């Protein structure tokens, strides 16, 4: 599948990305090519704007050798995390630094016909305001639900029914003329924590509990998507002892009991109207909210104990408005510790994501970086460069 040679420009960039900044000579030695070949490769990479100067290194002979690095700070991604009630757009570099950000509230049951053109417009204005429009390399989009990556089509959760069968990327390709990458929102979150931890050689499970519930698994630096993009869809697994009707049409799903939406419903008699109310009530110490969130953490923990036993991850990171609440984290941790195989718990580290509401944007910009700086894409770019 990889039509790149071990000494191609794409490969040189991959070495520089993994080990840089390096001098030309160091890079030449690492890749194992002649000086002439390396000069050629670097010329091609410079023409495609993929390398930058990164200062100097004093050599033993007193000469200063120029250091080279991947131009991940000079290239730009436009990312958007589209949820059930709001969307976050951001302009980032390929390191995940956020230069501009906008949060957009969406009406209940918003439709792609109205929302996608609006997000394209917001993205355009955000890009031009950031002054980085000319270095845009790709767009990254995340949504809840499954993505058919070959066809670029989404299967949204039942609460976003209008978003099923949508070619999400098309309006962005038409507007910006760059590749558009799609990812499930929980996968984007798991990737974000993986990147933020410095790309550890470890498996990371991300669990997102916001309006809905989803999980993502990062193995070997990539989101494990499964055969139909359904990997990690834990929200609609059945739990013992529940018969509550779920938005998906079945009964007894985890999401019907433990999602943000379910918490709002169970706290409605006390006056809760939104997930924000639930979050605020927990921070104010209101007992009914804390108890409801604790129960939700226990339920998701029951499912997660199975996930942990099967996947045996090093890190579980919790995100979403509900997922980071202390009673949720505490209940989930206790339930996983009581339910998972002892050996799978030995190195397990469960914590709330430290990325806050930046999570999906960081995950998407990393995804864009991995794709746009991959040897195959870089070789295609360098082949095309004048
Ligand atoms: Zn369901």
Tab-separated table of C-alpha atoms in Angstrom, residues 209 212-213 233-240 242 244 246 248 250-260 262-263 265 295-304 328:
chain	number	residue	atom	x	y	z
A	209	UNK	CA	-19.839	11.243	28.136
A	212	UNK	CA	-24.404	10.901	24.438
A	213	UNK	CA	-21.798	8.230	25.260
A	233	UNK	CA	-19.830	2.435	20.396
A	234	UNK	CA	-20.427	1.484	24.015
A	235	UNK	CA	-23.416	3.794	24.525
A	236	UNK	CA	-25.884	1.335	23.093
A	237	UNK	CA	-24.756	-1.793	24.864
A	238	UNK	CA	-27.459	-3.219	27.100
A	239	UNK	CA	-27.088	-3.066	30.834
A	240	UNK	CA	-28.551	-5.509	33.288
A	242	UNK	CA	-32.718	-1.532	32.873
A	244	UNK	CA	-35.688	2.265	29.830
A	246	UNK	CA	-33.355	4.618	24.443
A	248	UNK	CA	-31.967	4.393	19.379
A	250	UNK	CA	-34.158	-0.247	21.855
A	251	UNK	CA	-34.499	-0.642	25.586
A	252	UNK	CA	-31.965	-0.805	28.374
A	253	UNK	CA	-28.977	0.868	26.673
A	254	UNK	CA	-26.237	2.452	28.811
A	255	UNK	CA	-27.010	5.774	27.114
A	256	UNK	CA	-30.646	5.593	28.191
A	257	UNK	CA	-29.494	5.586	31.831
A	258	UNK	CA	-26.139	7.341	31.971
A	259	UNK	CA	-25.765	9.887	29.144
A	260	UNK	CA	-26.050	13.624	29.739
A	262	UNK	CA	-30.571	10.715	30.483
A	263	UNK	CA	-29.294	12.699	33.493
A	265	UNK	CA	-34.361	13.626	32.149
A	295	UNK	CA	-24.820	6.224	39.323
A	296	UNK	CA	-24.030	7.099	35.705
A	297	UNK	CA	-20.306	6.605	36.413
A	298	UNK	CA	-21.048	3.172	37.907
A	299	UNK	CA	-23.030	2.095	34.846
A	300	UNK	CA	-20.429	3.245	32.326
A	301	UNK	CA	-17.782	1.657	34.560
A	302	UNK	CA	-19.568	-1.703	34.294
A	303	UNK	CA	-19.239	-1.626	30.520
A	304	UNK	CA	-15.728	-0.254	30.701
A	328	UNK	CA	-18.435	10.278	37.650
